[in-house]
Short mmCIF file of C-alpha atoms in Angstrom, two decimals:
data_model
loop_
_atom_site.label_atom_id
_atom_site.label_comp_id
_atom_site.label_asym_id
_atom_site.label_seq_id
_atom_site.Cartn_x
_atom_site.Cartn_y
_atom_site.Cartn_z
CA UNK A 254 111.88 76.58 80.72
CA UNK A 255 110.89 80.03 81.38
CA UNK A 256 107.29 81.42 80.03
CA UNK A 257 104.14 79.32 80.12
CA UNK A 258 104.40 79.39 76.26
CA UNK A 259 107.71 77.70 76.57
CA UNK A 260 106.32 75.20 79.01
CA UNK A 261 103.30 74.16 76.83
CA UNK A 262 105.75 73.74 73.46
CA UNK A 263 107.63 71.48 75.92
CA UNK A 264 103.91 69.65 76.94
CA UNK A 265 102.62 69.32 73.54
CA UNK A 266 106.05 67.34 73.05
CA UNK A 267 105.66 65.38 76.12
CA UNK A 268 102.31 63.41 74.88
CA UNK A 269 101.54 60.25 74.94
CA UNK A 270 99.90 58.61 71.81
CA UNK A 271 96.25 58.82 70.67
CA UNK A 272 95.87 55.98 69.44
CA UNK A 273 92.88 53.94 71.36
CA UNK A 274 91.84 57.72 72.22
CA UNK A 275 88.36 59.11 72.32
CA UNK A 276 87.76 62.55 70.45
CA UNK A 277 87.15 63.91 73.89
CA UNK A 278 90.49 62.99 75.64
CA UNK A 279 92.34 63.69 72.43
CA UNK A 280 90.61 67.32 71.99
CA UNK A 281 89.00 68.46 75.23
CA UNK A 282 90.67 66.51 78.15
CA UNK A 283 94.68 66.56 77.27
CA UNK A 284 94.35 70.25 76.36
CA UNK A 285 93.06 71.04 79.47
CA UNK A 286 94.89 68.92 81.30
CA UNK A 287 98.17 70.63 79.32
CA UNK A 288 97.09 73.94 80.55
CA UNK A 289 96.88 73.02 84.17
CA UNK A 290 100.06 70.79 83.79
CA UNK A 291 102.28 73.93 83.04
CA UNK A 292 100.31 76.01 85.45
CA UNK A 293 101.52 73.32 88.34
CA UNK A 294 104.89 73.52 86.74
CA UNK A 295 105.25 76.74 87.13
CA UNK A 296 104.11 77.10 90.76
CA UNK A 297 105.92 74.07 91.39
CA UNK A 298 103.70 70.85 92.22
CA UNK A 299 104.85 68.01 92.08
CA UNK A 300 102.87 65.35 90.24
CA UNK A 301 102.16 63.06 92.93
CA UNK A 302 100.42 66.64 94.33
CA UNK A 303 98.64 66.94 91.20
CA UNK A 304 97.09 63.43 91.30
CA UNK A 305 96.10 64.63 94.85
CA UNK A 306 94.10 67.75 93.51
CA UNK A 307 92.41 65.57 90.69
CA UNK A 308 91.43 63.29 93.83
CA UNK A 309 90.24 65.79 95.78
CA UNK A 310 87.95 67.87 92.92
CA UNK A 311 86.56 64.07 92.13
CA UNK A 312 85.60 62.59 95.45
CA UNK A 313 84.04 66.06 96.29
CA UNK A 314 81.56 65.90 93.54
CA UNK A 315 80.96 61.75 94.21
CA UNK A 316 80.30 62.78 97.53
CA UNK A 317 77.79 65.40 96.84
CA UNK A 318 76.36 63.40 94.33
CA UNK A 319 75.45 60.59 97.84
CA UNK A 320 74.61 63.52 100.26
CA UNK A 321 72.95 66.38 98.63
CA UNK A 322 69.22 65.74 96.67
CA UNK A 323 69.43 66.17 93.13
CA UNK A 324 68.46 69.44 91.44
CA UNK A 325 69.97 71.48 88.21
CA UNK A 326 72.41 73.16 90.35
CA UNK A 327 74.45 69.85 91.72
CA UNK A 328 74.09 68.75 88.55
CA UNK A 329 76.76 71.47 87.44
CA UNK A 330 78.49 71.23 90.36
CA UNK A 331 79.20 67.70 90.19
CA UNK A 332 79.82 67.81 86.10
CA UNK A 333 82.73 70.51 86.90
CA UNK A 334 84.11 69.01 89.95
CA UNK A 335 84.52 65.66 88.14
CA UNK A 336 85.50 67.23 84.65
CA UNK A 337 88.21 69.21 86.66
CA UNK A 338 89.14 66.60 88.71
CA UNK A 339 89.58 64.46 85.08
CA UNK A 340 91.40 66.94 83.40
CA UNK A 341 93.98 67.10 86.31
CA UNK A 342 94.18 63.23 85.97
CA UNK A 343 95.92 64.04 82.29
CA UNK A 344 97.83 66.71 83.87
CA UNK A 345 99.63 64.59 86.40
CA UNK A 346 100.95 62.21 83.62
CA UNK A 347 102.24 65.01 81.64
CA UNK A 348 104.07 66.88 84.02
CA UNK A 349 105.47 63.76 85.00
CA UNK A 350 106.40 63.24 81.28
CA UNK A 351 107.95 67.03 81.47
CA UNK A 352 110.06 66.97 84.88
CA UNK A 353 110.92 63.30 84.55
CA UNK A 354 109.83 63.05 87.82
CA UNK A 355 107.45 60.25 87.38
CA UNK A 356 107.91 57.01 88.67
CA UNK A 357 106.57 53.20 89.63
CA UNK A 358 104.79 55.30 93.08
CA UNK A 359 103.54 57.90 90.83
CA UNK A 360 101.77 55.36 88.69
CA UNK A 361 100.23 53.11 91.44
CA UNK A 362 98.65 56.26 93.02
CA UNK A 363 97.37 57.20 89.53
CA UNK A 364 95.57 53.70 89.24
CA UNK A 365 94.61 54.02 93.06
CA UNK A 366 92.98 56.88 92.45
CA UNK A 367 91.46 55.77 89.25
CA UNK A 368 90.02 52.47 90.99
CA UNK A 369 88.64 54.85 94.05
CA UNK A 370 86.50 57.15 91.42
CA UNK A 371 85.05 53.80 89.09
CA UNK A 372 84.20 52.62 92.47
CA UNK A 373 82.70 55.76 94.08
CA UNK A 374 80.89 57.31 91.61
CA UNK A 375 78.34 54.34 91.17
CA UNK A 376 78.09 53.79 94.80
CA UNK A 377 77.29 57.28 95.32
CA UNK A 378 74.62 57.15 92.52
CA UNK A 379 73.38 54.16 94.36
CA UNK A 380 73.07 55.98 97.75
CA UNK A 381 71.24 58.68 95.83
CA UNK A 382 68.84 56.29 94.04
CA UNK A 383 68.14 55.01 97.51
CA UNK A 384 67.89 58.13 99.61
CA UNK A 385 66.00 60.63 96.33
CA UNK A 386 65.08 58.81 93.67
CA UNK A 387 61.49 57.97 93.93
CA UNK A 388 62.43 54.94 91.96
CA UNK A 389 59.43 53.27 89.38
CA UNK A 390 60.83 49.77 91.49
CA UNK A 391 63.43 48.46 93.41
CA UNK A 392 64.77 46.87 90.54
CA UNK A 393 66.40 50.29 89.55
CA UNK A 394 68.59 49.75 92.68
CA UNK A 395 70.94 46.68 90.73
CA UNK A 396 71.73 49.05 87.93
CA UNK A 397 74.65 51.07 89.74
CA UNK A 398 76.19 47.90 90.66
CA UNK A 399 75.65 46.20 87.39
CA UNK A 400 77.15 49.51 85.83
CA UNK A 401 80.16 49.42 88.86
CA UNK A 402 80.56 45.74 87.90
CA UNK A 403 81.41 46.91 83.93
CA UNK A 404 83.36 49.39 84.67
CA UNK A 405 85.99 48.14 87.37
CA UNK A 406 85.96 44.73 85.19
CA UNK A 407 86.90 47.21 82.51
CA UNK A 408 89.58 48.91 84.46
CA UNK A 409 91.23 45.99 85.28
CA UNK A 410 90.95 44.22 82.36
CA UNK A 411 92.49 47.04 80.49
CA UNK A 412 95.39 47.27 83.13
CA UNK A 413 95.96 43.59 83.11
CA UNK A 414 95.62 43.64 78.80
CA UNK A 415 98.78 46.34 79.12
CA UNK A 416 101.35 44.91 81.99
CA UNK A 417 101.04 41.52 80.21
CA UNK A 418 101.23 42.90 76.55
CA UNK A 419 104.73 44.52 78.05
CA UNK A 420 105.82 41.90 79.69
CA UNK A 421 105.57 39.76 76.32
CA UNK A 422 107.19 42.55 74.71
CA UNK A 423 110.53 42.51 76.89
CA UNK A 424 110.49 38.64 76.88
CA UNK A 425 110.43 38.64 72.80
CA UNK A 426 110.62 42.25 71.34
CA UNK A 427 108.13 42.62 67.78
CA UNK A 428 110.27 43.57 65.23
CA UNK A 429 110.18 47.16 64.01
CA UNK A 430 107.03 48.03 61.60
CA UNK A 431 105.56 51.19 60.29
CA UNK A 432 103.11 53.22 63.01
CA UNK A 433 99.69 52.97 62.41
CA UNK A 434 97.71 56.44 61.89
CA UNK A 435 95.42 56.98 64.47
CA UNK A 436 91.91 56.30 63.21
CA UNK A 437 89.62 59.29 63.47
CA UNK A 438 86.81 56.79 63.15
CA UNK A 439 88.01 54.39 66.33
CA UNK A 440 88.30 58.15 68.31
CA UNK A 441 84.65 58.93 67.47
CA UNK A 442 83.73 55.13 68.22
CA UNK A 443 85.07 55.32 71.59
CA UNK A 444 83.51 58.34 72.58
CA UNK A 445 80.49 56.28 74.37
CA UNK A 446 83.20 54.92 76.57
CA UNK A 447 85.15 58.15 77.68
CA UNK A 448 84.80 59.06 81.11
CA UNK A 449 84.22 62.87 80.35
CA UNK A 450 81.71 61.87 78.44
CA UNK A 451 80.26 59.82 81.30
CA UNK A 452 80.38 62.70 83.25
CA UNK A 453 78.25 64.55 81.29
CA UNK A 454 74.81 62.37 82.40
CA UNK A 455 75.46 63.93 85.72
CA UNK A 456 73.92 67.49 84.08
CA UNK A 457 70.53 65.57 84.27
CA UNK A 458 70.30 65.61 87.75
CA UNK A 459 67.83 68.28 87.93
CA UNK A 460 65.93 65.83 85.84
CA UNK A 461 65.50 62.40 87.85
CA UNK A 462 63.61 60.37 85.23
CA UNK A 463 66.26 61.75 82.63
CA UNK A 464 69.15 61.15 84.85
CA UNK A 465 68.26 57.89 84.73
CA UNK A 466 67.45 57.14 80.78
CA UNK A 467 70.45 58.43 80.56
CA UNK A 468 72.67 56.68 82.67
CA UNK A 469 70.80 52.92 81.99
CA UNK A 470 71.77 53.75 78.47
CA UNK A 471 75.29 54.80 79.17
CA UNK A 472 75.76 51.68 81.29
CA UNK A 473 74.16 49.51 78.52
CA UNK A 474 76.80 50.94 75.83
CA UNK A 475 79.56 50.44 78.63
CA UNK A 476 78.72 46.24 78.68
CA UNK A 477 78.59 46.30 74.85
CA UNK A 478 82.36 47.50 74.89
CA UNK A 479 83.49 45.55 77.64
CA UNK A 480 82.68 42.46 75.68
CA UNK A 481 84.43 43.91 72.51
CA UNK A 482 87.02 44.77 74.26
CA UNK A 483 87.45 41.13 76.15
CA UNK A 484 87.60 39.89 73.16
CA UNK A 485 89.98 41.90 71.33
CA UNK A 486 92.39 41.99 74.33
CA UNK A 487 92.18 38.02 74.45
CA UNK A 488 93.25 37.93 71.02
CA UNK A 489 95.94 40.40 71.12
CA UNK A 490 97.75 38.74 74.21
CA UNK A 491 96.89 35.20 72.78
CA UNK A 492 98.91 36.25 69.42
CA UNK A 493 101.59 37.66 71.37
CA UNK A 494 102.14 34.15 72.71
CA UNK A 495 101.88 32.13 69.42
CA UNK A 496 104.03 34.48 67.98
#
């Protein structure tokens, strides 16, 4: 693999499949995260080091989010430290995908780092709530942790919904079957639920009242999907066992 050219054929190659994708990971965050994942190929990183640099562009804007008050400014900051810091999450997977250098250590620090930021970001917006927000009531205080509560659930859910679905899989493999197209509709349906999209309410800042519309409603479209998808993962792993 010689040019960068060469590198991103050999990327676009290397992805994983959209399906369950938002328009925003399929279109904004992989393409990005390509870009950056032949730019560490060609100076070398390893991915391991690249899940390091998405960790350290992410806790650096959860952190400012907790320590500095809010104006229109952070608000940017944090948005492009955390979209960065997302974009190099894709890139890690895909260079592993590309060197073949991947592995079961790559993966748990992937999901480490993952956890950390779900985690993290709500706490911080907690802190900030606390220590800026001139809050209408107290009250306003549970909605970070109802919002971290939905979104680690989530997380783990997801991750439990996939190791057991694979598990199944090895134990009593589904017999061959057409591919289903990726629906453009499910991509645009997801969107609510994409982290980079997330990320966006973080713009608001500058805007405390609108930072928080926006992120109540955010977390209240985050519960509405973690009960679809508790549902629909139930089902899927409870077929896999009666089939």
């Amino acid at each position: 693999m010689g040019s960068t050219g060469t590198v991103l054929r050999e990327l676009r190659g290397a992805q994983k499949s959209s399906k369950g994708v938002s328009l925003y990971s399929r279109y904004v965050n992989r393409p990005a995260g390509r870009l950056l994942a032949a730019g560490a190929f060609r100076v070398g990183l390893a991915p391991n080091q690249v899940t390091s640099v998405s960790a350290l562009f992410t806790f650096a804007a959860i952190a400012a989010v907790a320590l500095l008050e809010p104006s229109w400014w952070l608000g940017v900051a944090v948005y492009a430290g955390l979209a960065v810091g997302f974009a190099f999450d894709s890139a890690d997977g895909q260079l592993a995908r590309l060197t073949g250098r991947g592995g079961p250590d790559g993966e748990w620090l992937d999901h480490v780092v993952d956890c950390a930021k779900m985690i993290l970001v709500h706490s911080a917006v907690l802190i900030a709530f606390h220590r800026f927000g001139s809050l209408p009531g107290d009250g306003w205080l549970l909605l970070p942790l109802g919002f971290l509560f939905v979104a680690v659930l989530t997380f783990c859910a997801g991750l439990l919904r996939e190791q057991l679905g694979k598990a199944a899989a090895r134990a009593a493999p589904a017999p061959a079957g057409p591919v289903a197209p990726v629906s453009r509709v499910r991509a645009v349906a997801l969107l609510p639920a994409d982290y980079g999209v997330f990320c966006l309410v973080f713009l608001l800042l500058g805007a405390p009242g609108a930072f928080r519309a926006g992120y109540a409603a955010l977390a209240a479209v985050h519960a509405v999907f973690l009960v679809a998808f508790l549902v629909k993962w139930f089902r899927e792993l409870k077929a896999l066992r009666d089939g």
